[in-house]
Coordinates of C-alpha atoms in Angstrom, one line a residue:
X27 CA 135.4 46.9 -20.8
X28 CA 139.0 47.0 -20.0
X29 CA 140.5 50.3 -19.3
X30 CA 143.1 50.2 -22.6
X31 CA 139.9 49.8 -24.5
X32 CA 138.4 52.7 -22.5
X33 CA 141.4 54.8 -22.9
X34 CA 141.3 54.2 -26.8
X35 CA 137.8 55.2 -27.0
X36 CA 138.0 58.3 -25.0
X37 CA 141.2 59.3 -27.1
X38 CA 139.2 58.9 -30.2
X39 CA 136.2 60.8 -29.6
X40 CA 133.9 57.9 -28.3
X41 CA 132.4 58.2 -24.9
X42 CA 129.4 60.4 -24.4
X43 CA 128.6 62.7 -22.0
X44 CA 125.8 63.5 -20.1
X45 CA 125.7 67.0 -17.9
X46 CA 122.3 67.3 -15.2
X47 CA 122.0 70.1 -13.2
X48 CA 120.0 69.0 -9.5
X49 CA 118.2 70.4 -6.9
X50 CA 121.7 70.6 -5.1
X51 CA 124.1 68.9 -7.1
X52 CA 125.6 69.9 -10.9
X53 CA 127.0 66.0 -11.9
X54 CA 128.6 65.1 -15.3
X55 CA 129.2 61.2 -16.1
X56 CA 131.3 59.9 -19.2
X57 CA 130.2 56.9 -20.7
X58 CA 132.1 53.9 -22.9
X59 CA 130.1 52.1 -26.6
X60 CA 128.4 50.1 -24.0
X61 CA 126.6 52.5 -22.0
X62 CA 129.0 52.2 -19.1
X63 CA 129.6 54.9 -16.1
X64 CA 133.9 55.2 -17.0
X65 CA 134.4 58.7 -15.4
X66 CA 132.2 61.3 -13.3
X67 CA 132.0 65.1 -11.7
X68 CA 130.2 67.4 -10.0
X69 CA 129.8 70.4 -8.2
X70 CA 127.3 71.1 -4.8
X71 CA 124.9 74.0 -4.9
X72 CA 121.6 75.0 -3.3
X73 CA 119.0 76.9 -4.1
X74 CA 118.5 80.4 -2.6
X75 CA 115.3 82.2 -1.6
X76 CA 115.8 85.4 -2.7
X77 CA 112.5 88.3 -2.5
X78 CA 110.3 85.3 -1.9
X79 CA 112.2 83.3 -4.8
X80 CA 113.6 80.3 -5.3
X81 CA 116.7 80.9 -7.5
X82 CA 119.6 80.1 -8.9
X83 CA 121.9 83.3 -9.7
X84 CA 123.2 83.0 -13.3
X85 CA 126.8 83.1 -12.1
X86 CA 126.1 79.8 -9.9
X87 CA 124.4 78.1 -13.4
X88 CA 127.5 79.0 -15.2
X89 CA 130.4 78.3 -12.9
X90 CA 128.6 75.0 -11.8
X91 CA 129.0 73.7 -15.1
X92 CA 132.3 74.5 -15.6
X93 CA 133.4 73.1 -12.2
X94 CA 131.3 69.9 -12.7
X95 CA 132.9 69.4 -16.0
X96 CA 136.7 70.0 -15.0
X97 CA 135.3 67.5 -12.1
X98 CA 134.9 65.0 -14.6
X99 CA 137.9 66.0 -16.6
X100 CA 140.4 65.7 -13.9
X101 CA 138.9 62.1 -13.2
X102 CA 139.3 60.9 -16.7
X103 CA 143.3 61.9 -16.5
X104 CA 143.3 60.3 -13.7
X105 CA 141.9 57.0 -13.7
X106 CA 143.1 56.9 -17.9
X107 CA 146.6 59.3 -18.0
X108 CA 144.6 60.9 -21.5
X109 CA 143.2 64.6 -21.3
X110 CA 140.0 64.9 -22.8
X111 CA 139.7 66.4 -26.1
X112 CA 136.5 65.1 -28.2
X113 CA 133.0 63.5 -27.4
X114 CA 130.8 61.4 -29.6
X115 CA 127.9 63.2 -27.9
X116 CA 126.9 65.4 -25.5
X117 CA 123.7 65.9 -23.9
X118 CA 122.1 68.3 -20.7
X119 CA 119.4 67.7 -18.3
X120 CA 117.9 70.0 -15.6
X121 CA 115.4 69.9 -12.8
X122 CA 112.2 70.2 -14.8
X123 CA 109.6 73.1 -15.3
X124 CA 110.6 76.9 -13.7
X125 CA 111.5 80.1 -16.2
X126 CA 113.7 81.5 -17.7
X127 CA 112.8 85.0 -19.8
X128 CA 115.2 86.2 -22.2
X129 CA 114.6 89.6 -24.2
X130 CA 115.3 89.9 -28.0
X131 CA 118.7 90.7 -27.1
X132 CA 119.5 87.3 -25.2
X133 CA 119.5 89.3 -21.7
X134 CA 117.8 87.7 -18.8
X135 CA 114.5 89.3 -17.9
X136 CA 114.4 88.5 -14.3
X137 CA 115.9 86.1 -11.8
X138 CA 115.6 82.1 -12.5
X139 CA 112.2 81.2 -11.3
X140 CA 112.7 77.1 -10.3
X141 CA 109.9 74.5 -9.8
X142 CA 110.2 74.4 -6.1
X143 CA 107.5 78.1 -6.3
X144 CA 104.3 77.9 -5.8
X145 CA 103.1 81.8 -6.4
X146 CA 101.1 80.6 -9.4
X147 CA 98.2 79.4 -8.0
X148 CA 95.8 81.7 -9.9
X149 CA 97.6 81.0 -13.5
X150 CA 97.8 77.1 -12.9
X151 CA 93.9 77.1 -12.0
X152 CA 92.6 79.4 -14.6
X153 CA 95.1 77.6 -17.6
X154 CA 93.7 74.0 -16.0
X155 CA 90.3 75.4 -17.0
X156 CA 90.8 76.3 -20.6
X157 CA 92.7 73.8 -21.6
X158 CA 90.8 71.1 -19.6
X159 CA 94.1 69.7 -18.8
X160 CA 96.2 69.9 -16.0
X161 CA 99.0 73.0 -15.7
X162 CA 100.5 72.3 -12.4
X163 CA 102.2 75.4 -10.9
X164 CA 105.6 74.4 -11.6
X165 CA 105.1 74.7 -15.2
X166 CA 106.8 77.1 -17.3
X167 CA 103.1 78.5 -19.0
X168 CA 102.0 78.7 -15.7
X169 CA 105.4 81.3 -14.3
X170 CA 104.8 83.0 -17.8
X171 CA 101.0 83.5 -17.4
X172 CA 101.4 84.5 -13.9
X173 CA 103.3 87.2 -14.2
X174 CA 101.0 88.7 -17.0
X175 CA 98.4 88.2 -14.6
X176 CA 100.4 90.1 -11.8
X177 CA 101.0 92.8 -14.7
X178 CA 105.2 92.7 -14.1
X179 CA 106.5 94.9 -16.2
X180 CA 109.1 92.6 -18.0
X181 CA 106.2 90.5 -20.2
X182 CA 105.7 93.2 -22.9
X183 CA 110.0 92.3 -23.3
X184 CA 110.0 88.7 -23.4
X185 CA 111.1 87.0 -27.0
X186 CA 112.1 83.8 -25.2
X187 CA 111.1 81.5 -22.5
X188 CA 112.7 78.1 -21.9
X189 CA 113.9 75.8 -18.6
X190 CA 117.6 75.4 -17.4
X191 CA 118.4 72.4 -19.9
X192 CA 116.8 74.3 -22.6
X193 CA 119.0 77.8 -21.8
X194 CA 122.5 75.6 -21.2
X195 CA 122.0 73.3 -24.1
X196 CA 121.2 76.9 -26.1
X197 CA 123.9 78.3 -24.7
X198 CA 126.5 74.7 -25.6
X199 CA 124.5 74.5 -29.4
X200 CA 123.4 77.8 -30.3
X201 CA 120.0 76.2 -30.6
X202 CA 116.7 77.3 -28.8
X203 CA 115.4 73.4 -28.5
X204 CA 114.1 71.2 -25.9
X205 CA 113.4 67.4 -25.8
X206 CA 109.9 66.6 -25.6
X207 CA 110.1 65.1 -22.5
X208 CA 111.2 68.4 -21.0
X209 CA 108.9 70.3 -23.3
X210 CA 105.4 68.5 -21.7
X211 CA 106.6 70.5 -18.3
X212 CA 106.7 73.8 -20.4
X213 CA 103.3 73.0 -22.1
X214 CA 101.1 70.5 -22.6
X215 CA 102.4 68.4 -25.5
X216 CA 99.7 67.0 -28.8
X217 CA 100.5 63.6 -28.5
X218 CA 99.7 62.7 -31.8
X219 CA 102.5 65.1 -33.2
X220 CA 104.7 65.5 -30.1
X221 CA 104.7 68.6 -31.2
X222 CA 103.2 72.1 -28.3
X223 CA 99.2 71.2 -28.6
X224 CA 98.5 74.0 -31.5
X225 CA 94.7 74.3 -30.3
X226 CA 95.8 75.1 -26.9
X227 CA 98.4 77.6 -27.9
X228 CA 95.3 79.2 -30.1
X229 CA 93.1 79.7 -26.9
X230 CA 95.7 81.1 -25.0
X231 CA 96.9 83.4 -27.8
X232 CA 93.2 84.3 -27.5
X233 CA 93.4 85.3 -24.0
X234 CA 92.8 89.1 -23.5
X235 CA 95.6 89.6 -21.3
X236 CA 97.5 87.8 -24.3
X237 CA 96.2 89.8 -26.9
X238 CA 97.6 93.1 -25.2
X239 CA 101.1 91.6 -25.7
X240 CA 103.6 92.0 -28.7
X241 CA 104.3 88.5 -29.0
X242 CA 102.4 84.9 -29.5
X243 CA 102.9 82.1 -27.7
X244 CA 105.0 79.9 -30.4
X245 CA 107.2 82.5 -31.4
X246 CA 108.5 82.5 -27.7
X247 CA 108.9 78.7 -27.2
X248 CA 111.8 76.3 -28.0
X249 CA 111.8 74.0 -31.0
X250 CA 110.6 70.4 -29.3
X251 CA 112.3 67.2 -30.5
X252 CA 112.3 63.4 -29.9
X253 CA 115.0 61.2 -28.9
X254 CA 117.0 60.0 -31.4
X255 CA 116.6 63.6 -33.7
X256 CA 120.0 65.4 -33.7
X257 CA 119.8 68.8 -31.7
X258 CA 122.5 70.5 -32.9
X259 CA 126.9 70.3 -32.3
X260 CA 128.6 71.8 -29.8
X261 CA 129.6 75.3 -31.1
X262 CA 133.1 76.9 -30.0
X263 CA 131.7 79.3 -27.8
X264 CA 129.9 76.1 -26.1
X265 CA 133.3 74.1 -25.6
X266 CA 135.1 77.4 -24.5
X267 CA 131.9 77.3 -22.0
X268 CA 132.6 74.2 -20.7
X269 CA 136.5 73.7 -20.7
X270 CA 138.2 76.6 -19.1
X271 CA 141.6 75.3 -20.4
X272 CA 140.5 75.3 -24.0
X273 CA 140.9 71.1 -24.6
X274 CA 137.6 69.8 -25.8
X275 CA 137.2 70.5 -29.6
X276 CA 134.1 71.8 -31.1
X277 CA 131.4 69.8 -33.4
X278 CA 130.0 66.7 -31.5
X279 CA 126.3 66.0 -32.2
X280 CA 123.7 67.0 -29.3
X281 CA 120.7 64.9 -28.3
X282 CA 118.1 67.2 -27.2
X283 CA 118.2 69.0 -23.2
X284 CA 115.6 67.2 -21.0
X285 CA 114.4 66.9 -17.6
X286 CA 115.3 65.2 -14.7
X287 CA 112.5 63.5 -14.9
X288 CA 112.9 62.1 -18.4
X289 CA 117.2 61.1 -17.6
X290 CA 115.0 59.3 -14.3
X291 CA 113.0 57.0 -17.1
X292 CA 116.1 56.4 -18.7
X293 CA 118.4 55.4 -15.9
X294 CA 115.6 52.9 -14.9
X295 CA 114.2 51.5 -18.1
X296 CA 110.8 53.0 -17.8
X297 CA 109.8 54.1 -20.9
X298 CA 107.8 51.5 -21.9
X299 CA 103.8 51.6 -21.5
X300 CA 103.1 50.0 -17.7
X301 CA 106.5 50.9 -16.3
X302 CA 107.3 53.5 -13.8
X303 CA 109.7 54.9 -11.8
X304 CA 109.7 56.9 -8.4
X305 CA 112.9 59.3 -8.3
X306 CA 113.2 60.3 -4.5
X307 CA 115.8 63.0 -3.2
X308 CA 115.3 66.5 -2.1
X309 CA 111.4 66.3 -4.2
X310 CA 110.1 63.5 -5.0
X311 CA 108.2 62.1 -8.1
X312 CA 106.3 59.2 -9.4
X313 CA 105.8 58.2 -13.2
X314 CA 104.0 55.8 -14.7
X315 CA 103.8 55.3 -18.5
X316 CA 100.1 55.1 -19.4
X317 CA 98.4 52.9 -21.5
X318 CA 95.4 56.0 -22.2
X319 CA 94.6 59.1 -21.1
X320 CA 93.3 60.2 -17.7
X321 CA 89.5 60.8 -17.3
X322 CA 89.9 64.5 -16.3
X323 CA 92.6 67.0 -14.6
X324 CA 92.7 66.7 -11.1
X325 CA 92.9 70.4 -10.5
X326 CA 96.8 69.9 -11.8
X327 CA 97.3 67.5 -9.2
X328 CA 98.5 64.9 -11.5
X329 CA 101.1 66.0 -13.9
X330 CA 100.9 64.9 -18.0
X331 CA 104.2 64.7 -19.5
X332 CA 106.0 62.5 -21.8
X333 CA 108.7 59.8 -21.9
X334 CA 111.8 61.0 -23.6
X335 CA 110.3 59.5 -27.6
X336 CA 106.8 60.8 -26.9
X337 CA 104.5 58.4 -24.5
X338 CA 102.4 60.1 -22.3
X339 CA 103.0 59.8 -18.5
X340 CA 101.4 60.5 -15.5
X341 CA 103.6 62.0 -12.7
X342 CA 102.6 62.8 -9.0
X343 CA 105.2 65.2 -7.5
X344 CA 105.7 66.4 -4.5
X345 CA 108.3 69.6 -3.5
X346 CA 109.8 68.1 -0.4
X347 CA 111.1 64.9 0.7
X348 CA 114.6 64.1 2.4
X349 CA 115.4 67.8 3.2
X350 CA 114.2 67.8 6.4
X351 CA 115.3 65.0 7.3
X352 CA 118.6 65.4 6.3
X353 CA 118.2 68.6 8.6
X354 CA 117.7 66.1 11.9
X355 CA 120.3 63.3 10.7
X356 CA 123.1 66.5 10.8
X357 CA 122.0 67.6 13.9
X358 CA 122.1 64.0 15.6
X359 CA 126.0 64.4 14.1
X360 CA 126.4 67.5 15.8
X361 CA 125.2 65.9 19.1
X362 CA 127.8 63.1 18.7
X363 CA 130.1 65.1 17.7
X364 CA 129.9 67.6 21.2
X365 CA 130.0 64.0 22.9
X366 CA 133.1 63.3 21.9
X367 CA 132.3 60.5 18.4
X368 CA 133.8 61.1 14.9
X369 CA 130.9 59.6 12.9
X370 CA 131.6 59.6 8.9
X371 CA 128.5 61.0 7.4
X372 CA 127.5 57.9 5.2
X373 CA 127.8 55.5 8.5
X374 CA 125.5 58.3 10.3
X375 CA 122.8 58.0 7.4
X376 CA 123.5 54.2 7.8
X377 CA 122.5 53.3 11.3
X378 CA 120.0 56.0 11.9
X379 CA 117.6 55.0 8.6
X380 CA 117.8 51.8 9.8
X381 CA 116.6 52.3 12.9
X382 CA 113.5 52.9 11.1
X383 CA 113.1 49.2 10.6
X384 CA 112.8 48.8 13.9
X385 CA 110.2 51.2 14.8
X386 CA 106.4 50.2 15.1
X387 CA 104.6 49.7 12.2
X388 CA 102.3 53.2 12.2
X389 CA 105.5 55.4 13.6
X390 CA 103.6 55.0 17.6
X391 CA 101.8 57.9 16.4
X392 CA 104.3 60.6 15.9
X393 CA 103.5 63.0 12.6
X394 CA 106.0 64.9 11.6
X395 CA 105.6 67.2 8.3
X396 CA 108.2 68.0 6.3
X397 CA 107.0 71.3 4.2
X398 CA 110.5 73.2 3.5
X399 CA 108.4 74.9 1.3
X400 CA 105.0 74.8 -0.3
X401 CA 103.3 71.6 -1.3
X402 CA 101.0 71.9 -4.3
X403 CA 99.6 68.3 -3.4
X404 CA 98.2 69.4 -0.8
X405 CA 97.1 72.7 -0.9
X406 CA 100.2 74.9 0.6
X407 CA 101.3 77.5 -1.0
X408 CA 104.3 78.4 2.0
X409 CA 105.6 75.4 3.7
X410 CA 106.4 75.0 7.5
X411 CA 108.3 71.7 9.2
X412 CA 106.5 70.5 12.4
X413 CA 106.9 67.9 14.7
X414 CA 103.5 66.8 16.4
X415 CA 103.0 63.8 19.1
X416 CA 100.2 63.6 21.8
X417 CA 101.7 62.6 25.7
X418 CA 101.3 59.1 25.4
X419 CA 102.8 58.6 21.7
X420 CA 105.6 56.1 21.9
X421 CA 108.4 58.4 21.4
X422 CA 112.0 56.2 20.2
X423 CA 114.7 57.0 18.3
X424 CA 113.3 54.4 15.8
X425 CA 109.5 55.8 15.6
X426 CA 111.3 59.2 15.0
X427 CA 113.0 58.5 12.0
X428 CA 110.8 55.6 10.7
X429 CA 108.0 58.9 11.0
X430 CA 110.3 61.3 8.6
X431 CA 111.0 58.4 6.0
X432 CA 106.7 58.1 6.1
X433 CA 106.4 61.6 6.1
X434 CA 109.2 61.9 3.3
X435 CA 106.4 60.6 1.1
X436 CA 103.3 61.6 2.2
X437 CA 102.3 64.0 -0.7
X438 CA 103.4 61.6 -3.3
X439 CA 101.2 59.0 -1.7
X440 CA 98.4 61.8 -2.3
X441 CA 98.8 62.1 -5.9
X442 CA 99.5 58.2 -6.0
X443 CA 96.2 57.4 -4.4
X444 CA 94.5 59.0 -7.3
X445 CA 96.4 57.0 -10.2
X446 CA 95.9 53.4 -8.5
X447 CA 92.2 54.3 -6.8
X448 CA 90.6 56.8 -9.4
X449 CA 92.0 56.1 -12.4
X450 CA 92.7 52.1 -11.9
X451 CA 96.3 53.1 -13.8
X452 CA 98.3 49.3 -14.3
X453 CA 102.2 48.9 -13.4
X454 CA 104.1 46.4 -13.9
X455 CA 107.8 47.2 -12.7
X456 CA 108.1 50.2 -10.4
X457 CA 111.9 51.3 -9.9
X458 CA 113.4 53.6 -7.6
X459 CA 116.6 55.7 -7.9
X460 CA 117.8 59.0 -5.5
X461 CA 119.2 59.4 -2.1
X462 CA 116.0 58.3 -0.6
X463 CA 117.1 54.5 -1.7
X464 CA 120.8 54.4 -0.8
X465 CA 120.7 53.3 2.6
X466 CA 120.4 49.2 1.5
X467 CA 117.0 48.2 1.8
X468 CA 115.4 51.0 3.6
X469 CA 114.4 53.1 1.0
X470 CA 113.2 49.9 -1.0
X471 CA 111.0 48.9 2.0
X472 CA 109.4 52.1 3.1
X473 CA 109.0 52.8 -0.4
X474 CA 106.7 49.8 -1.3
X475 CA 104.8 50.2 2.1
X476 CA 103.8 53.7 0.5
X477 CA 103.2 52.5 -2.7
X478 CA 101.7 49.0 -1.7
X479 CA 103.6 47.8 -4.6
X480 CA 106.8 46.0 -5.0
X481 CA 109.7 48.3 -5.8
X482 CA 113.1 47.6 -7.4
X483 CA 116.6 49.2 -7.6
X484 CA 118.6 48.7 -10.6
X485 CA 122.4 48.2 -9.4
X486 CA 123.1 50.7 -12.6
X487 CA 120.8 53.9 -11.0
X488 CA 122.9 54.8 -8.8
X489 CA 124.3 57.2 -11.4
X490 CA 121.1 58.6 -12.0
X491 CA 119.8 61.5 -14.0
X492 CA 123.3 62.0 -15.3
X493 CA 123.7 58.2 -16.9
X494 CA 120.3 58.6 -18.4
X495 CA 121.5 61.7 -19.7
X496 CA 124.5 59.9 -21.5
X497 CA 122.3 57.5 -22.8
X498 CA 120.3 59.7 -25.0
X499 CA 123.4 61.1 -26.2
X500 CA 125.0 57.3 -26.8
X501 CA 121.0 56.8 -28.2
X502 CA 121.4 59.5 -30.7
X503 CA 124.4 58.6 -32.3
X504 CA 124.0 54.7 -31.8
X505 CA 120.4 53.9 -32.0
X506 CA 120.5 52.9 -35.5
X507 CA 116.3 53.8 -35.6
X508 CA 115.8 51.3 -32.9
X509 CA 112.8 52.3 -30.6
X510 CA 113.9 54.0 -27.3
X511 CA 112.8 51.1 -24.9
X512 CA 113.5 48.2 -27.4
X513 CA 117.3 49.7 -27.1
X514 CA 117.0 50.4 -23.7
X515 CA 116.3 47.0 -23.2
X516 CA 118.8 45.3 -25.2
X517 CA 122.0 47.7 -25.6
X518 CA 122.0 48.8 -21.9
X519 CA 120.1 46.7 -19.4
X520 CA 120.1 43.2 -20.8
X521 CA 122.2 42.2 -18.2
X522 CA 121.7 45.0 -15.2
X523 CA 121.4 43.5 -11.6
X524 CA 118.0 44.1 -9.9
X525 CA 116.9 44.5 -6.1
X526 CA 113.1 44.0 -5.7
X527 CA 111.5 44.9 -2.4
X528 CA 107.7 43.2 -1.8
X529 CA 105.3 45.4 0.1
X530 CA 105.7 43.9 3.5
X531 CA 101.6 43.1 5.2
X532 CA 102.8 45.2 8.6
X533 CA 104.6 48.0 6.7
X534 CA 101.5 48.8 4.4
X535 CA 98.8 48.4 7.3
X536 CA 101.6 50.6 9.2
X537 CA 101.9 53.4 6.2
X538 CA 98.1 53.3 6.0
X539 CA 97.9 54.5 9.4
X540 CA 100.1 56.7 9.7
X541 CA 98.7 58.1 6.6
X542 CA 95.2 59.1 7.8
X543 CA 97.1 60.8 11.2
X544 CA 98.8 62.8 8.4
X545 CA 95.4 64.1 6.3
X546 CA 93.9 64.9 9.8
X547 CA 97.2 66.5 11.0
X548 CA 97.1 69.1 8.1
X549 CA 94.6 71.6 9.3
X550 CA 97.6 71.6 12.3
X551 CA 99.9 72.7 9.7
X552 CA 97.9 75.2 7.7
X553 CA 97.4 76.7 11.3
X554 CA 101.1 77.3 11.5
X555 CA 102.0 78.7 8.0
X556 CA 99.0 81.2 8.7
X557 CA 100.3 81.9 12.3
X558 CA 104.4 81.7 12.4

């Protein structure tokens, strides 16, 4: 589209925004009628560990989203000479799962519980059981039951529960509602109604420790909607939220919040039965859209959640993957650095991922674990980061990093295994999208070695979460009742540029054995978050 056509649209209320709120990044993108990235923004944050808790304080939630949205406003005056006024949607998406507990009076019960805890071992196993479905951890049922088990004395308060999309599209809209995509990692959706499974809220309204409490279970939880359904307008307390400088104008129509993991379908057209997607960053998850169900739980190993309109999905995740090393590519800069060398951080990424290629095929042995923190996939409940080699490992530069990309998914090949070897699951297009994939080719490679699959990178993803984000919004006000993947596939990504990546013989034998040094190395690790 040319930019005096883009200009029009913004100055008439057109483009559509999408707002999703990362494991370290806040990022708005502005879209055009034909689903194109025209402006972006965004604001860096991390997460903090506070009283054994990984948080976000409110006032970080709050001023990220204003930042990340003057981001993007500033960039539209500048690339278009218009200020932004109007949008023709809006839309929000957050990191899945965690809790948020608000009191009748809309006051936050305690701190912002994310999904990188694992202190709810005991709630996810016991909910697993009576449901005979999987409640992994990270859930939102499973923080909530948890702390009833622990007895915490705000429970007998709580009037409202809900993830980060749900609280800042409550507080843009006024409107305690979720997608359902977002909602499957709050509780287990019905399928068949894509509506909270009413026969599993019954049993755990049933639950003694329940039963002692003033509230039930629905009367707690956000309203769940589909793509497509309208989820509100922005109110004027919600544009005052979002533009400091009192621009943007009230009333556009809202797609529902939903999770990262949902805008990941979208900004790789997988919603479609047999498609996946592998979103790699600081965690790192896998989703494949299932034809049927799974033959049992898993022990909440495997994840059940939906595709933005509905489709069940199964999804291995894993808390950690490029942290750490991210951690060792910024210390190499440091070392170049004291020798004298100015290194720009994206030619540092560059040369020292692709040393990997280079590397033998099984890392010459090195194991290196990358456990920032726990690691439901594999049974830890703290996390530690170690670095194990025998004396006569081959020990290169290349071996080293090609060992933390392998290592980078080594609990998502876990979950994997089960999904391809258990449950015989089909796929027919896996796509990748996240930092993991921006070095050219690397990601792609290493990626279908672990997978032992072909993977593909859609020239478009590199927006991300965000874009997909836009898209519902653009989806809700221009879908017209066409279904989700059949517009996917012809309004957005009719013509979008692929990369596909076949699992290379050497890489896979190569992943494969590195893979079984990694099960036996575990015991090594356990030994350390028990001992350090």
């Amino acid at each position: 589209m040319e930019k005096n056509e883009i200009t029009t649209e913004i100055s008439e209320g057109k483009a559509c925004l999408g707002i999703e709120f990362g494991s370290t990044r806040i990022k708005a993108v502005l879209i055009n009628s034909k689903n194109e990235p025209i402006a972006s923004g965004a604001f860096d944050w991390e997460n903090s560990l506070v009283d054994g808790i990984w948080t976000y304080s409110m006032d970080e939630i709050l001023n990220g989203l204003k930042t990340c949205y003057h981001d993007m406003k500033k960039d539209v005056q500048e690339k278009y000479g218009v200020t932004l006024k109007k949008l023709g949607a809006l839309g929000v998406s957050a990191m899945m799962h965690g809790y948020l507990a608000f009191d009748k009076s809309d006051n936050l019960l305690v701190p912002f519980r994310t999904w990188r805890n694992t202190i709810t071992g005991e709630a996810s196993e016991k909910l697993s059981a009576l449901f005979g479905y999987p409640i992994p951890e990270r859930w939102t049922i499973a923080h909530l039951y948890q702390a009833v088990l622990k007895k915490e004395a705000h429970v007998k308060d709580v009037a409202f529960v809900t993830t980060l999309d749900g609280f800042i599209h409550w507080r843009l809209s006024g409107k305690k509602i979720t997608g359902v995509g977002d909602a499957s990692g709050i509780f287990p959706i019905d399928i068949a109604t894509r509506k909270f499974n009413k026969t599993m809220i019954e049993k755990f309204d049933a639950l003694d420790e329940i039963k002692a409490m003033p509230w039930k279970l629905e009367e707690i939880l956000p309203e769940v909607l589909v793509a497509g359904e309208n989820a509100g307008y922005l109110t004027k307390e919600g544009a005052a939220l979002l533009d400091c400088e009192g621009d943007l104008e009230a009333g556009c129509p809202m797609a529902a919040s939903e999770g990262d993991a949902e805008t990941g379908m979208m900004a790789t057209n997988s919603v479609s039965a047999r498609s996946g997607n592998v979103s790699a960053g600081t965690s790192v998850f896998a989703m494949v859209v299932l034809e049927k169900e799974l033959s049992k739980a898993y022990n909440g190993l495997i994840d059940l959640v939906t595709t933005p309109d509905g489709k069940l999905v199964a999804m291995a995740h894993a808390n950690n993957c490029t942290g750490e090393y991210d951690k060792w590519i910024k210390l190499f800069g440091e070392v170049a650095k004291t020798l004298g060398f100015d290194v720009k951080k994206g030619e540092l990424y560059d040369k020292l991922l692709s040393e990997a290629l280079k590397g033998d095929a099984d890392c010459g042995g090195l194991i290196p674990y990358n456990y920032i923190s726990g690691e439901s996939m594999t049974g830890f409940s703290e996390g530690r980061t170690i670095f194990l080699r025998t004396q006569n490992n081959n020990f290169t530069l290349s071996n080293f990093m090609r060992a933390q990309l392998f290592t980078a998914l080594g609990a998502l090949r876990t979950g994997m295994d089960i999904l391809f070897d258990d449950e015989k699951v089909k796929i027919d297009s896996l796509t990748g999208h996240g930092g993991f994939f921006k070095t050219a080719d690397v990601g792609l490679r290493v990626m279908a070695a672990a997978m032992h699959t072909s993977v593909s990178a859609l020239e478009t993803a590199g927006e991300g979460g965000p874009w997909g984000m836009a898209l519902l919004a653009s989806y809700l006000i221009n879908g017209k009742g066409k279904e989700l993947g059949k517009w996917l596939e012809e309004e957005v990504f009719a013509s979008a540029k692929k990369t596909t990546v076949e699992p290379n013989k050497s890489d896979v034998e190569g992943f494969n054995g590195f893979f079984a040094n990694y099960k036996k190395g575990l015991p090594v690790l356990k030994a350390a978050v028990e001992n350090i």
